[in-house]
mmCIF file of C-alpha atoms in Angstrom:
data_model
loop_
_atom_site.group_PDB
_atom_site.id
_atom_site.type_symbol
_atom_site.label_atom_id
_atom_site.label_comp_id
_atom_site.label_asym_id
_atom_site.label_seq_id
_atom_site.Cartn_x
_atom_site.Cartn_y
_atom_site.Cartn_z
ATOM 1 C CA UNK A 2 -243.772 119.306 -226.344
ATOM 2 C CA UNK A 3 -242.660 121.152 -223.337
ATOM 3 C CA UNK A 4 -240.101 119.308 -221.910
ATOM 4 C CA UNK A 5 -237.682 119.140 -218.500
ATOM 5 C CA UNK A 6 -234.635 117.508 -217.996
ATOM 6 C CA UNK A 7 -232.270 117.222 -215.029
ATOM 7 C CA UNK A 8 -229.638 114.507 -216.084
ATOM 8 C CA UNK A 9 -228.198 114.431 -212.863
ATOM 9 C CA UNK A 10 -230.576 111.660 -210.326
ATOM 10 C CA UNK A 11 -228.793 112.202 -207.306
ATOM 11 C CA UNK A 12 -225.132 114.115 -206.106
ATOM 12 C CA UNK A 13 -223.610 113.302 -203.625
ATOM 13 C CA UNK A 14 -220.912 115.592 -202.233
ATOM 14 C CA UNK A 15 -218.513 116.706 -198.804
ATOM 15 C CA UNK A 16 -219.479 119.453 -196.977
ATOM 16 C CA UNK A 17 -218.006 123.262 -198.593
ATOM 17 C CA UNK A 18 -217.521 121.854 -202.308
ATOM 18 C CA UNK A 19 -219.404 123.705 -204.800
ATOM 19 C CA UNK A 20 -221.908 121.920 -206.751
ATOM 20 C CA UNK A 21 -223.700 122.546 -209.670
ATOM 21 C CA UNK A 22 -227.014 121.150 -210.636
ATOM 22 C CA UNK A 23 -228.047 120.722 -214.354
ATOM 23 C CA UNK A 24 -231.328 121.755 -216.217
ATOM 24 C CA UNK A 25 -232.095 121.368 -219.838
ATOM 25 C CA UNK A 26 -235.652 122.861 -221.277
ATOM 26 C CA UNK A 27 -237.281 122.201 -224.200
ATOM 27 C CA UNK A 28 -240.442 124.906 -225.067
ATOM 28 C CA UNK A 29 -242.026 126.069 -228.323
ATOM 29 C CA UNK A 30 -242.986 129.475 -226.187
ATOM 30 C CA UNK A 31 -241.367 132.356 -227.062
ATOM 31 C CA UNK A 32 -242.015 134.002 -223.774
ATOM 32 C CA UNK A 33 -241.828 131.613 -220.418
ATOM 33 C CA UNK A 34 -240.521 131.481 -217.293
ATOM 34 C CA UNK A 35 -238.104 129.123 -215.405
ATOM 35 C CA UNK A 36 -238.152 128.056 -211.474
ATOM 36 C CA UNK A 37 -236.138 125.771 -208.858
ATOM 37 C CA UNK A 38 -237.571 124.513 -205.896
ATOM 38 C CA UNK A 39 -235.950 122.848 -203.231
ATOM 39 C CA UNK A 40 -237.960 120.166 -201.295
ATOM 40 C CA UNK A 41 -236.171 119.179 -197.734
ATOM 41 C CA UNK A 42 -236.904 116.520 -196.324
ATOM 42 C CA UNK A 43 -239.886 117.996 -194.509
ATOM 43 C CA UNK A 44 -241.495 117.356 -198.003
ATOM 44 C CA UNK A 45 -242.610 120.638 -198.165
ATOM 45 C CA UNK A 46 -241.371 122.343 -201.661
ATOM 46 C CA UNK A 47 -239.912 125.849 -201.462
ATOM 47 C CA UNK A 48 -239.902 128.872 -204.405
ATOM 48 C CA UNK A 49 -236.443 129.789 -204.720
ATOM 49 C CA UNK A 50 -235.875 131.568 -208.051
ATOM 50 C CA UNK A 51 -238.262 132.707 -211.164
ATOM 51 C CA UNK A 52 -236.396 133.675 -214.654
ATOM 52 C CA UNK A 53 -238.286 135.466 -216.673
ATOM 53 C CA UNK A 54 -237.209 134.478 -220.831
ATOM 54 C CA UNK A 55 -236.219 137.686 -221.848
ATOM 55 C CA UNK A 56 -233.692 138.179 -218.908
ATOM 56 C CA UNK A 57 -230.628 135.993 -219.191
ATOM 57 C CA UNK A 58 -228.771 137.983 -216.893
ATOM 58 C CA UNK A 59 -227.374 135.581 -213.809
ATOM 59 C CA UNK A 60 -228.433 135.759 -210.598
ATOM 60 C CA UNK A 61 -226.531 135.413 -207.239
ATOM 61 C CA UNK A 62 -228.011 135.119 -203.680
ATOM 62 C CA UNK A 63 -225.802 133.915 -200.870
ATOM 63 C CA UNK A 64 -224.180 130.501 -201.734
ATOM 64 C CA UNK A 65 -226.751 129.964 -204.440
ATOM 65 C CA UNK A 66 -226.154 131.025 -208.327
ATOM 66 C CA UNK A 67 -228.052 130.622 -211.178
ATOM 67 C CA UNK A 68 -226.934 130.831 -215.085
ATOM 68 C CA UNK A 69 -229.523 130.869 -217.582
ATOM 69 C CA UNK A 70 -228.513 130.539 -221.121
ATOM 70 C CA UNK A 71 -231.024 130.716 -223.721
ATOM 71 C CA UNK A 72 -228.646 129.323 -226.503
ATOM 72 C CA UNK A 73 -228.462 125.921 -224.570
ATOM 73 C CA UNK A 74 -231.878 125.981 -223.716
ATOM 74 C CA UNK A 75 -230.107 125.481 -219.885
ATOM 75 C CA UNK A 76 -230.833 126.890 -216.075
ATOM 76 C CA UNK A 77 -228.424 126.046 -214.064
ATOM 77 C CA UNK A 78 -228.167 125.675 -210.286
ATOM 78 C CA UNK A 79 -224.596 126.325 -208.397
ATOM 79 C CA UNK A 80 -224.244 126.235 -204.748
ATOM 80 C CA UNK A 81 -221.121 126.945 -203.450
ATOM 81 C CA UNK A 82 -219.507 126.267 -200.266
ATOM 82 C CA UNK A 83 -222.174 123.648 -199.660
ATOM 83 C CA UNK A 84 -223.884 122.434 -196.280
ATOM 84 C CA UNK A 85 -225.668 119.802 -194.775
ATOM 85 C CA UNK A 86 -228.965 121.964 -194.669
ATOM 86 C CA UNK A 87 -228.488 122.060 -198.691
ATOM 87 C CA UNK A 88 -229.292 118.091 -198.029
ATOM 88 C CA UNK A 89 -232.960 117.933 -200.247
ATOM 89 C CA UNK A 90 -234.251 117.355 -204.039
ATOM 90 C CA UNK A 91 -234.139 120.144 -206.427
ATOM 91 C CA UNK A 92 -236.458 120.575 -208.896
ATOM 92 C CA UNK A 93 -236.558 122.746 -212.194
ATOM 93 C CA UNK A 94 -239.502 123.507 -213.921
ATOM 94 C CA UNK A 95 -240.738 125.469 -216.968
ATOM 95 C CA UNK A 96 -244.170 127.250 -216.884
ATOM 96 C CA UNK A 97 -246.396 126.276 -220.047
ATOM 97 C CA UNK A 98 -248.921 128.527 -221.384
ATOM 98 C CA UNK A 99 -252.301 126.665 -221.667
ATOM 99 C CA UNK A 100 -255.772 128.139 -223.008
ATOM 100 C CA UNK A 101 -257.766 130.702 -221.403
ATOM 101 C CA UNK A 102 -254.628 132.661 -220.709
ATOM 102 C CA UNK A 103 -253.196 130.252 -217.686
ATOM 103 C CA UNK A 104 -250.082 128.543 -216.995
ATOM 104 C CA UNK A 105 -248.492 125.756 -215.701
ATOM 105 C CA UNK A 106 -246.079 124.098 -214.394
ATOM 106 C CA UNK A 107 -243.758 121.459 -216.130
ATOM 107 C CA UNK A 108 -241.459 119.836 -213.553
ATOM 108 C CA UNK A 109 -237.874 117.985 -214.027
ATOM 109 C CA UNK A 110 -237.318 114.773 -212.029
ATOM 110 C CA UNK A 111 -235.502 116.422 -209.502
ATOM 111 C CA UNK A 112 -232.119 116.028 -208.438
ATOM 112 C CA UNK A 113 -230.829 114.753 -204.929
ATOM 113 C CA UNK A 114 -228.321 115.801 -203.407
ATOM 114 C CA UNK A 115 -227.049 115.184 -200.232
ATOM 115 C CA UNK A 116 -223.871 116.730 -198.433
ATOM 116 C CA UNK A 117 -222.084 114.983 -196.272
ATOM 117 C CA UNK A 118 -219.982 116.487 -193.363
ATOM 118 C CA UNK B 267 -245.970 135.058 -196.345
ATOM 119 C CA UNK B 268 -248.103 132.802 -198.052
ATOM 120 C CA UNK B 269 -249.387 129.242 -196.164
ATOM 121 C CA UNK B 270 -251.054 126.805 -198.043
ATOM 122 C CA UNK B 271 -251.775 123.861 -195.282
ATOM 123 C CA UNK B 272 -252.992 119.826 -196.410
ATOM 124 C CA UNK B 273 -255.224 118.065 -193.917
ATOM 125 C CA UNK B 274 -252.875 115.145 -193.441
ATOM 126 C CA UNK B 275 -249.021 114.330 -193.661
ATOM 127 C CA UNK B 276 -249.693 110.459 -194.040
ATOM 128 C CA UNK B 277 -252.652 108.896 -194.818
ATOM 129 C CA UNK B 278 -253.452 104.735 -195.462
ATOM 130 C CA UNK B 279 -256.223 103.614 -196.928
ATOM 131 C CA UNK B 280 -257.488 100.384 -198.284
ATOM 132 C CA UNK B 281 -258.622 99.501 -202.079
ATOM 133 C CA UNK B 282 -262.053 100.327 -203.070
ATOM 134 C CA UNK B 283 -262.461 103.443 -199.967
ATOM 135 C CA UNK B 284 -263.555 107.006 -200.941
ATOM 136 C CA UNK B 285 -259.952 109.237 -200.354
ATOM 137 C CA UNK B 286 -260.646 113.398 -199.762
ATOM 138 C CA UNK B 287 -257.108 115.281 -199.987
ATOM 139 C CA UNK B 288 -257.992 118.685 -198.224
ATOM 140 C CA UNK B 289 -256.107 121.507 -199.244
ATOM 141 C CA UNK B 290 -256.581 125.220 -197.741
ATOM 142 C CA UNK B 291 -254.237 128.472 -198.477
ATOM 143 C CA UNK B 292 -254.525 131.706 -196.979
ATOM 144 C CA UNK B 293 -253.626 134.200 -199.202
ATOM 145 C CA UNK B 294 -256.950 135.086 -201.274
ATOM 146 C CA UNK B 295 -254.848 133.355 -204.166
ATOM 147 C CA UNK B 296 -257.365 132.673 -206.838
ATOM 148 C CA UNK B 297 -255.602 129.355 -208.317
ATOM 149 C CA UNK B 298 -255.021 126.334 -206.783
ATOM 150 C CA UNK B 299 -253.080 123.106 -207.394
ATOM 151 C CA UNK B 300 -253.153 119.195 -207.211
ATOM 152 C CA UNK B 301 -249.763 117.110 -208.040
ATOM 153 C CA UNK B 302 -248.621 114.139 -207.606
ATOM 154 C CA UNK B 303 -245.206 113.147 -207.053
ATOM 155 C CA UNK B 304 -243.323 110.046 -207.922
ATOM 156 C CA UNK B 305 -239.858 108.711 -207.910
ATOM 157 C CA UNK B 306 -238.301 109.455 -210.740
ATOM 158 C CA UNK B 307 -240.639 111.292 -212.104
ATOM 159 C CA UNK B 308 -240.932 114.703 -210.739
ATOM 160 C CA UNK B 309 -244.655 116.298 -210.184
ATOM 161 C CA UNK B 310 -247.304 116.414 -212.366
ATOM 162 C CA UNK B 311 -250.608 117.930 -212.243
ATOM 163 C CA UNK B 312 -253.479 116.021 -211.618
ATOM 164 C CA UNK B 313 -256.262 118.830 -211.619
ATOM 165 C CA UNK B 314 -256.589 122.964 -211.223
ATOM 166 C CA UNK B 315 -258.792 125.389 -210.545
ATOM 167 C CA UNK B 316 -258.508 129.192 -211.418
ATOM 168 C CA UNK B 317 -261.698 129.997 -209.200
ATOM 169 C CA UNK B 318 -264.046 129.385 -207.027
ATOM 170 C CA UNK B 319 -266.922 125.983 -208.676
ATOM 171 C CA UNK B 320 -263.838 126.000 -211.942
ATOM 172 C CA UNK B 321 -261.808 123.027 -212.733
ATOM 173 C CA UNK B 322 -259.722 122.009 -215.527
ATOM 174 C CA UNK B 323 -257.604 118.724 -216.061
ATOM 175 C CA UNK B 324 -254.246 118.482 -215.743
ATOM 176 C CA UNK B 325 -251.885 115.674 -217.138
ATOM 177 C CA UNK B 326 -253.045 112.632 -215.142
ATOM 178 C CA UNK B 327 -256.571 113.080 -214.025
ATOM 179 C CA UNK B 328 -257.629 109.924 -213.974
ATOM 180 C CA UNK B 329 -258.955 108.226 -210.959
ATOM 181 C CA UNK B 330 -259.203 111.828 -209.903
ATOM 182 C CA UNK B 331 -262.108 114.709 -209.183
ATOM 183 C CA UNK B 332 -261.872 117.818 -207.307
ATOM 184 C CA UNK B 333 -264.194 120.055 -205.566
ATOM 185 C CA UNK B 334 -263.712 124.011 -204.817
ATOM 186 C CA UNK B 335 -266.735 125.222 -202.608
ATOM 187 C CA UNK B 336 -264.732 128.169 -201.384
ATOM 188 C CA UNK B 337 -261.544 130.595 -202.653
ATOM 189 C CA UNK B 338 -259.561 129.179 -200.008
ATOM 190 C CA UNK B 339 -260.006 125.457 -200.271
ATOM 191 C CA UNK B 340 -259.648 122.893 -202.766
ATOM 192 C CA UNK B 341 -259.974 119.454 -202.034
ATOM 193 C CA UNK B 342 -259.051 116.253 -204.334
ATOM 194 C CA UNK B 343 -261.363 112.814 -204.702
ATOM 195 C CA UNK B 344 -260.264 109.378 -205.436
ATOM 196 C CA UNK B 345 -263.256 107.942 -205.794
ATOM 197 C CA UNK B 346 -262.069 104.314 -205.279
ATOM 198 C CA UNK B 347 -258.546 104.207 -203.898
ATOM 199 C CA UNK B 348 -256.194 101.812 -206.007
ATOM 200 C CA UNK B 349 -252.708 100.550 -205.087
ATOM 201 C CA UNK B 350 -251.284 102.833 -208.148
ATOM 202 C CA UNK B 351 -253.048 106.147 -206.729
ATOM 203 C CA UNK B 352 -249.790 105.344 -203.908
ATOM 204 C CA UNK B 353 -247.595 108.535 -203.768
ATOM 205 C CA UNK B 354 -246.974 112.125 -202.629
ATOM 206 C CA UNK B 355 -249.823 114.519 -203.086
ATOM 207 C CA UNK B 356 -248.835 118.227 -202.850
ATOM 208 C CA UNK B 357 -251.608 120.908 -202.919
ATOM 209 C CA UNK B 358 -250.266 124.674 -204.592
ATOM 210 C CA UNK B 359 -251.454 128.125 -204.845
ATOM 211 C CA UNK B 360 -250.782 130.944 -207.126
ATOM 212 C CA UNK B 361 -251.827 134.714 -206.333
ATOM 213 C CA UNK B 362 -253.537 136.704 -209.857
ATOM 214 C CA UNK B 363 -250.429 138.537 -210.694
ATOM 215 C CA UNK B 364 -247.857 135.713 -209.440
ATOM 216 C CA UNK B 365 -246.363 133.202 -211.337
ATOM 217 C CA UNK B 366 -244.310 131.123 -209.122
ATOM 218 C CA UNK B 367 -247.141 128.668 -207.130
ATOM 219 C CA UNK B 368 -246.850 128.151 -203.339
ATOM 220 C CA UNK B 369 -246.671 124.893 -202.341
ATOM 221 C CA UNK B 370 -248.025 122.778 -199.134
ATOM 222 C CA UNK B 371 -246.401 120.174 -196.911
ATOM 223 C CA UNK B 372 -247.771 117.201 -199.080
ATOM 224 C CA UNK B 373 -249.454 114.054 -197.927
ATOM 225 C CA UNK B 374 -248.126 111.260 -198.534
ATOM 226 C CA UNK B 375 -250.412 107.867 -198.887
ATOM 227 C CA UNK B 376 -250.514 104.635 -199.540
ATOM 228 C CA UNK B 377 -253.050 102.310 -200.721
ATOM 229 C CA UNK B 378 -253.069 98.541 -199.349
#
């Protein structure tokens, strides 16, 4: 089964330390794609990255990096130099390919993390 | 940039009531979205729809119907509120070609 797993339940770090949040996947799908949200405490949850399967190349925007390695079956989430405004719970999720062609979303736990001036 | 908007933030209601969870996006976006979300256990999907009068069941629809009238709104039914249908609702929205979905504010409520 199609599967997400963030080990980490909450972080809790100072203000400008890097952090990095964990994501395992599990899928039978050869092609998929992977996601993080982050969901403030406005509730609200916010798109920040897609990976598509077939591109493992990393990805850097800003403070935020992600590393995608197929061989672990792993997306992980760094931010570095964190702030309070990176203060929410981060979610990772997997799409699943259901019948009639659609998709959907699996979702991970989420991980808290809080930074603390 | 895409809005999807839910009619309430926080909503109580008592056992036994008839619950609507109104959802509306703005963006033409043919599917649409119903999750829960619960502590320690991330969001799952409740029900979708992937066009206007179409619905298909998610993970945990029971307890659970939905209604989509029009493109741009899709509303989710508790029939008869229980104490375990207490949580965070979040309505989404995904455009044809898209495959990240577009989330709204949530609404959170509790059943006493």
């Amino acid at each position: 089964a199609q599967k997400v797993t963030q080990a980490q339940t909450e972080i809790s770090v100072v203000e400008k330390e890097d952090v990095t949040l964990d994501c395992v996947y599990e899928t039978r799908d050869t092609t998929y794609y992977l996601f993080w949200y982050k969901q403030p405490p406005s509730g609200e949850l916010v798109f920040l990255i897609r990976r598509n399967s077939f591109d493992e190349q990393n990805e850097i925007s800003g403070r935020y990096s992600w590393n995608f390695q197929k061989s672990t079956s792993s997306f992980n989430f760094t931010i570095t130099a964190s702030q309070v405004v990176d203060s929410a719970v981060y979610f990772c999720a997997l799409s699943e390919a259901i019948s009639g062609g659609y998709n959907k979303l699996i979702f991970g736990a989420g991980t808290r993390l809080a930074v603390h001036p | 940039d895409v809005k999807v908007t839910q009619s309430s933030r926080y909503l109580v209601k008592r056992t036994g009531e008839k619950v609507f969870l109104e959802c509306v996006q703005d963006m033409d976006h043919e599917n649409m979205f119903w999750y829960r979300q619960d502590p320690g256990l991330g969001l799952r999907l409740i029900y979708f729809s992937y066009d206007v009068k179409m619905k298909e069941k998610g993970d945990i629809p029971e307890g659970y119907s939905v209604s989509r009238e029009k493109k741009e709104r899709f509303s989710l039914i508790l029939e008869s509120a229980s104490t375990n249908q207490t949580s965070m609702y979040l309505c989404a929205s995904r455009g044809p070609k898209g495959v990240e979905q577009y989330f709204g504010p949530g609404t959170r409520l509790t059943v006493t």
